[in-house]
């Protein structure tokens, strides 16, 4: 018996929310013949189409399908009523076929159905609601016949909870299919606000609506439940936290929609995979296979059932175009997790998590595996993941990842676990936070001493302890103690502890080179290199980098260039981003010292492609070299942009703050341009006592000395003199030869400004002698005109002759940059004037450029000669020239530039 309510579209309540944006997309696509709206229950498919038909006033037929419609006779009976043109008549030919004792052949039925459709008036809309309930292949076949032969005069609308088994491929290719899916149907925050006001008479602010949207993912059923509780005075946070979806109504709904029609095996797997933020079929198979009670065939059958479930369920959301990864709708996931607590004991849950965690690790998703274990308080497996992969990230200098991983652990765990304490100490070393290293080292020493560790693990921890505390001794002025610990580490560390070995090798080389024991450093590095094989790419790169450090500390710029070229060949192919950055820095700074500005640029940009995968301080200092280079070329706009880039980078690095260093660098750059007042204003906000790093060019304490010298008052010069003396006498930290040369150049300038010219010139001659071998030039040029005046006092003849000529030439090069800059500025000013000239004035200039005299111009423009002369006189004043030739030259420049 026909239930006529199935042939009537849903009646809308007064408190519905009109989906304006969806009406718009329907309006834009209504000329198409086929419309498919696919989404889970409760997303408003039927409501949308019902409201749309009310708005359109088109003639339509509506068929709401139910389970019994899978009986072909029942479906045909409803289809007969659905297609009946004359609603007054009590019978139709299709209905007779459905009621016949024996159904005719399918081809005959198809023919009659198509014939019935042809009797319908044009522009009619046919709507099939809940089509997902159809499982009968004969019905699918009949519907595909309708699709294939459907007239463009009609509209066919399919509403379904899953993708229907209808072949719309051709229609999609020819642009005749319009799809609306879950993402389109989601209730947006502004629609939630409207619904709250209309259905529950409760105003809702924007932030609360956004919170409800995030929790519900735009699903109308939980939205209504939340709004109902909210209208009754319950706070939204309380509703969501609690989540009030533990209410019987919501649970019953989800039980009906998600679980009731599935096998026990599928229910079990669904609850198991609800532990994870995403899943795929490989993961499902591993979870099933962990049950030794099932055969491989039984496991494969359950996987097939899951594939079928996922293909049908729109509560499962695909996360990629290839449909490899999936996740549950958030509320469904919560529901399944709540149920899993009733059916999964802790041991089984943990075994499942272990299986999936191992699988994620094999795919390289270490972060996800770590978070998964910590989510369920599995601390030891989480630490094991960190231990297995931390050396790789240390060698790649990915401290950002290490810091993120540490942030996942509770602080009480971090402060008690040796592995986590070591990670904190490595991060402190990155920011030169030696006080914190000492605190963590004390705690680590106590834990190692009191714990019942294996000999191998104990040795490993002691090696890293000595490695990290050696750097503290070094920067506290106890170089010998630091060297002793580094030597101990190098002798005790295993070959697998590559980061630790490289760390101590580099710093030991630095200390030896800066304390006059360069030969010892080189012998040590050569012996180390002889032990390495070609497979030890990490250790080789660290050895080469240590060599580069030694050459820099010794001021051997030519040897430094050679070392950096070797490092660059090795670093990039192996993704050693930090090593790559350091090598580019040294190559750039080496060329800068030698004033080979044209060669610097190629080293500045490549490391920026990996600036978040390197040591941040080195990236910042490389940007500083870029700013130095741009300043040297008087490219003011560009160095200011470079400064903005440095500040943006500092903001992006959340685990470190270089604001103080940036202030000092800015101060240094202004001093290079002779803008002493601006530099002084900046200096009032920075701390110049910040720890300097000896193996880089930049040193805050030297910038402070330079600032006092440039100010030049007797009091400031006295302060500068005292600071220089302290620097020369201080043995607290190792000093590079480059730094010592910088101090001597500042001392010379300070003496000269105090009037002690003879002493200054004698020291300057000695400095020229020392810097000529390596062509160190910018040391002089960056100190400005007062240094040039001193250099001009040095006799041309002497062992320093050729070097002096190069240094003085660098000042002339600077002059040419300044002239070029002024010329460009003047040109821009003049061009701005040209742009402000009237059409008549520009016409006169154009005629002048063609060689016309005043009389000819007057005739051409119908002016008097006197008027033209007045124009010409005013033009000369505006563009600041005093004759015709210069005016024409400037105009031609302007015209060419404009074109």
CSV table of C-alpha atoms in Angstrom, one decimal, residues 472-730:
chain,number,residue,atom,x,y,z
A,472,UNK,CA,80.2,26.3,30.9
A,473,UNK,CA,83.9,26.1,32.1
A,474,UNK,CA,85.0,27.6,28.8
A,475,UNK,CA,82.8,30.7,29.0
A,476,UNK,CA,83.5,31.1,32.7
A,477,UNK,CA,87.1,31.6,31.8
A,478,UNK,CA,88.4,28.2,32.9
A,479,UNK,CA,89.7,27.1,29.4
A,480,UNK,CA,91.9,24.3,30.7
A,481,UNK,CA,89.1,22.7,32.6
A,482,UNK,CA,86.9,23.0,29.5
A,483,UNK,CA,89.6,21.5,27.3
A,484,UNK,CA,90.1,18.6,29.8
A,485,UNK,CA,86.4,17.7,29.7
A,486,UNK,CA,86.3,18.0,25.9
A,487,UNK,CA,89.3,15.7,25.5
A,488,UNK,CA,87.5,13.2,27.9
A,489,UNK,CA,84.4,13.3,25.8
A,490,UNK,CA,86.3,12.7,22.5
A,491,UNK,CA,88.1,9.7,24.0
A,492,UNK,CA,85.0,8.2,25.7
A,493,UNK,CA,82.1,8.9,23.2
A,494,UNK,CA,81.0,6.1,20.9
A,495,UNK,CA,81.0,6.7,17.1
A,496,UNK,CA,77.2,6.8,17.2
A,497,UNK,CA,77.3,10.0,19.4
A,498,UNK,CA,78.0,12.1,16.4
A,499,UNK,CA,76.6,15.3,17.6
A,500,UNK,CA,78.6,15.2,20.9
A,501,UNK,CA,81.8,14.3,19.1
A,502,UNK,CA,81.4,17.1,16.6
A,503,UNK,CA,80.5,19.6,19.3
A,504,UNK,CA,83.6,18.9,21.4
A,505,UNK,CA,85.9,18.7,18.4
A,506,UNK,CA,84.7,22.1,17.2
A,507,UNK,CA,85.0,23.8,20.6
A,508,UNK,CA,88.3,22.2,21.4
A,509,UNK,CA,89.6,23.5,18.1
A,510,UNK,CA,88.4,27.0,18.9
A,511,UNK,CA,90.0,27.1,22.3
A,512,UNK,CA,93.4,25.8,20.9
A,513,UNK,CA,93.4,28.2,18.0
A,514,UNK,CA,92.5,31.2,20.1
A,515,UNK,CA,95.2,30.4,22.7
A,516,UNK,CA,98.1,30.2,20.2
A,517,UNK,CA,98.0,26.4,19.9
A,518,UNK,CA,96.9,26.3,16.2
A,519,UNK,CA,99.4,23.6,15.3
A,520,UNK,CA,97.9,21.3,18.0
A,521,UNK,CA,94.4,22.0,16.7
A,522,UNK,CA,95.3,21.2,13.1
A,523,UNK,CA,97.1,17.9,14.1
A,524,UNK,CA,94.1,16.9,16.2
A,525,UNK,CA,91.7,17.5,13.3
A,526,UNK,CA,94.0,15.7,10.8
A,527,UNK,CA,94.2,12.7,13.1
A,528,UNK,CA,90.5,12.7,13.5
A,529,UNK,CA,89.9,13.0,9.7
A,530,UNK,CA,92.2,10.0,9.1
A,531,UNK,CA,89.9,7.8,11.2
A,532,UNK,CA,86.8,8.6,9.2
A,533,UNK,CA,85.4,6.7,6.2
A,534,UNK,CA,83.4,8.2,3.3
A,535,UNK,CA,80.2,6.9,5.0
A,536,UNK,CA,80.8,9.2,8.0
A,537,UNK,CA,79.4,12.3,6.2
A,538,UNK,CA,78.2,13.9,9.5
A,539,UNK,CA,81.6,13.5,11.2
A,540,UNK,CA,83.4,14.7,8.1
A,541,UNK,CA,81.3,17.8,7.8
A,542,UNK,CA,81.9,18.5,11.5
A,543,UNK,CA,85.6,18.1,11.1
A,544,UNK,CA,85.7,20.4,8.1
A,545,UNK,CA,83.6,23.0,10.0
A,546,UNK,CA,86.1,22.8,12.9
A,547,UNK,CA,88.9,23.4,10.5
A,548,UNK,CA,87.0,26.5,9.2
A,549,UNK,CA,86.6,27.7,12.8
A,550,UNK,CA,90.4,27.4,13.3
A,551,UNK,CA,91.2,29.3,10.1
A,552,UNK,CA,88.8,32.1,11.1
A,553,UNK,CA,90.1,32.3,14.6
A,554,UNK,CA,93.6,32.6,13.1
A,555,UNK,CA,92.5,35.2,10.6
A,556,UNK,CA,93.5,33.0,7.6
A,557,UNK,CA,90.9,34.2,5.2
A,558,UNK,CA,92.2,32.5,2.1
A,559,UNK,CA,92.4,29.1,3.8
A,560,UNK,CA,88.9,29.8,5.2
A,561,UNK,CA,87.6,30.2,1.6
A,562,UNK,CA,89.0,26.8,0.7
A,563,UNK,CA,87.5,25.1,3.7
A,564,UNK,CA,84.1,26.6,3.1
A,565,UNK,CA,84.0,25.4,-0.5
A,566,UNK,CA,84.7,21.9,0.7
A,567,UNK,CA,81.9,22.1,3.3
A,568,UNK,CA,79.4,23.4,0.9
A,569,UNK,CA,80.0,20.5,-1.5
A,570,UNK,CA,79.2,18.1,1.4
A,571,UNK,CA,76.5,19.9,3.4
A,572,UNK,CA,73.6,20.5,1.0
A,573,UNK,CA,73.3,17.1,-0.6
A,574,UNK,CA,73.1,15.6,3.0
A,575,UNK,CA,70.6,18.2,4.3
A,576,UNK,CA,73.1,19.5,6.9
A,577,UNK,CA,71.4,22.9,6.9
A,578,UNK,CA,73.2,24.4,9.9
A,579,UNK,CA,76.6,23.4,8.5
A,580,UNK,CA,75.5,24.8,5.1
A,581,UNK,CA,74.5,28.1,6.8
A,582,UNK,CA,77.8,28.4,8.7
A,583,UNK,CA,79.9,27.7,5.6
A,584,UNK,CA,78.0,30.4,3.6
A,585,UNK,CA,78.5,32.8,6.5
A,586,UNK,CA,82.2,32.3,6.6
A,587,UNK,CA,82.5,32.5,2.8
A,588,UNK,CA,80.5,35.8,2.8
A,589,UNK,CA,82.4,37.4,5.8
A,590,UNK,CA,85.7,36.4,4.2
A,591,UNK,CA,84.9,38.2,1.0
A,592,UNK,CA,83.5,41.2,3.0
A,593,UNK,CA,86.8,41.6,5.0
A,594,UNK,CA,88.7,41.6,1.6
A,595,UNK,CA,86.2,44.1,0.2
A,596,UNK,CA,85.2,41.7,-2.6
A,597,UNK,CA,81.7,42.9,-2.4
A,598,UNK,CA,80.7,41.6,-5.8
A,599,UNK,CA,81.3,38.0,-4.6
A,600,UNK,CA,79.3,38.2,-1.4
A,601,UNK,CA,75.7,38.0,-2.8
A,602,UNK,CA,75.8,34.4,-4.0
A,603,UNK,CA,76.3,33.2,-0.3
A,604,UNK,CA,73.5,35.3,1.2
A,605,UNK,CA,70.2,33.9,-0.1
A,606,UNK,CA,70.6,30.1,-0.4
A,607,UNK,CA,70.7,29.5,3.4
A,608,UNK,CA,67.5,31.6,3.7
A,609,UNK,CA,65.5,28.8,2.0
A,610,UNK,CA,66.2,26.7,5.1
A,611,UNK,CA,66.3,29.4,7.8
A,612,UNK,CA,63.9,27.5,10.1
A,613,UNK,CA,66.0,24.4,9.8
A,614,UNK,CA,69.3,25.8,11.0
A,615,UNK,CA,70.8,27.4,14.1
A,616,UNK,CA,68.9,30.7,14.4
A,617,UNK,CA,71.8,32.8,15.6
A,618,UNK,CA,73.8,31.9,12.4
A,619,UNK,CA,70.9,32.9,10.2
A,620,UNK,CA,70.6,36.2,12.0
A,621,UNK,CA,74.4,36.8,11.6
A,622,UNK,CA,74.2,35.9,7.9
A,623,UNK,CA,71.4,38.5,7.5
A,624,UNK,CA,73.7,41.0,9.4
A,625,UNK,CA,76.5,40.3,6.9
A,626,UNK,CA,73.9,41.0,4.1
A,627,UNK,CA,73.1,44.3,5.9
A,628,UNK,CA,76.8,45.2,6.1
A,629,UNK,CA,77.2,44.5,2.4
A,630,UNK,CA,74.2,46.6,1.4
A,631,UNK,CA,75.4,49.4,3.7
A,632,UNK,CA,78.8,49.3,2.1
A,633,UNK,CA,77.2,49.8,-1.3
A,634,UNK,CA,75.0,52.7,0.1
A,635,UNK,CA,71.8,50.7,-0.8
A,636,UNK,CA,69.8,52.3,2.0
A,637,UNK,CA,66.3,51.1,1.0
A,638,UNK,CA,67.6,47.5,0.7
A,639,UNK,CA,69.5,47.4,4.0
A,640,UNK,CA,66.4,48.8,5.8
A,641,UNK,CA,64.4,45.9,4.3
A,642,UNK,CA,67.1,43.5,5.4
A,643,UNK,CA,66.7,44.9,8.9
A,644,UNK,CA,63.0,44.3,8.7
A,645,UNK,CA,63.7,40.7,7.6
A,646,UNK,CA,65.9,40.2,10.6
A,647,UNK,CA,63.2,41.5,12.9
A,648,UNK,CA,60.5,39.3,11.2
A,649,UNK,CA,62.8,36.3,11.7
A,650,UNK,CA,63.3,37.1,15.4
A,651,UNK,CA,59.5,37.2,15.8
A,652,UNK,CA,59.1,33.9,14.0
A,653,UNK,CA,61.7,32.1,16.3
A,654,UNK,CA,59.6,31.5,19.4
A,655,UNK,CA,62.1,29.7,21.5
A,656,UNK,CA,64.8,32.4,21.4
A,657,UNK,CA,64.8,36.2,21.5
A,658,UNK,CA,67.5,38.2,19.7
A,659,UNK,CA,66.0,41.6,20.3
A,660,UNK,CA,69.1,42.8,22.2
A,661,UNK,CA,71.5,41.6,19.5
A,662,UNK,CA,69.3,43.2,16.8
A,663,UNK,CA,69.5,46.5,18.7
A,664,UNK,CA,73.3,46.4,18.8
A,665,UNK,CA,73.5,45.4,15.1
A,666,UNK,CA,71.3,48.3,14.2
A,667,UNK,CA,73.5,50.6,16.2
A,668,UNK,CA,76.6,49.2,14.3
A,669,UNK,CA,74.9,49.8,10.9
A,670,UNK,CA,74.1,53.4,11.8
A,671,UNK,CA,77.7,54.0,12.9
A,672,UNK,CA,78.9,52.6,9.5
A,673,UNK,CA,76.8,55.3,7.8
A,674,UNK,CA,78.1,58.0,10.1
A,675,UNK,CA,74.7,58.5,11.8
A,676,UNK,CA,76.0,58.7,15.3
A,677,UNK,CA,73.0,60.3,16.9
A,678,UNK,CA,70.6,57.6,15.7
A,679,UNK,CA,73.1,54.9,16.9
A,680,UNK,CA,73.4,56.6,20.3
A,681,UNK,CA,69.6,56.7,20.7
A,682,UNK,CA,69.4,52.9,20.0
A,683,UNK,CA,72.3,52.2,22.3
A,684,UNK,CA,70.3,53.5,25.3
A,685,UNK,CA,67.9,50.6,25.0
A,686,UNK,CA,70.4,47.7,24.7
A,687,UNK,CA,72.8,45.7,26.9
A,688,UNK,CA,76.3,45.8,25.4
A,689,UNK,CA,77.6,43.3,28.0
A,690,UNK,CA,75.8,40.5,26.3
A,691,UNK,CA,78.1,37.5,25.8
A,692,UNK,CA,79.9,37.8,22.5
A,693,UNK,CA,80.7,34.8,20.3
A,694,UNK,CA,84.4,34.7,19.3
A,695,UNK,CA,83.9,32.7,16.0
A,696,UNK,CA,81.7,35.4,14.4
A,697,UNK,CA,82.4,38.9,13.3
A,698,UNK,CA,79.9,40.7,15.5
A,699,UNK,CA,80.8,41.6,19.1
A,700,UNK,CA,78.6,43.8,21.2
A,701,UNK,CA,81.4,45.0,23.4
A,702,UNK,CA,83.3,46.3,20.4
A,703,UNK,CA,80.3,48.2,19.1
A,704,UNK,CA,80.1,49.9,22.5
A,705,UNK,CA,83.7,51.0,22.2
A,706,UNK,CA,83.2,52.2,18.6
A,707,UNK,CA,80.2,54.2,19.7
A,708,UNK,CA,82.2,56.1,22.4
A,709,UNK,CA,85.0,56.8,19.9
A,710,UNK,CA,82.6,58.1,17.2
A,711,UNK,CA,80.9,60.4,19.8
A,712,UNK,CA,84.4,61.7,20.3
A,713,UNK,CA,84.1,63.8,23.5
A,714,UNK,CA,87.1,63.6,25.8
A,715,UNK,CA,85.0,61.9,28.5
A,716,UNK,CA,83.7,59.3,26.0
A,717,UNK,CA,87.2,58.7,24.5
A,718,UNK,CA,88.5,58.1,28.1
A,719,UNK,CA,85.8,55.5,28.6
A,720,UNK,CA,86.6,53.9,25.2
A,721,UNK,CA,90.3,53.8,26.2
A,722,UNK,CA,89.5,52.0,29.4
A,723,UNK,CA,87.3,49.5,27.7
A,724,UNK,CA,90.0,48.7,25.1
A,725,UNK,CA,92.5,48.1,27.9
A,726,UNK,CA,90.1,45.8,29.7
A,727,UNK,CA,89.5,43.9,26.5
A,728,UNK,CA,93.2,43.5,25.8
A,729,UNK,CA,94.0,42.3,29.3
A,730,UNK,CA,91.0,40.0,29.6
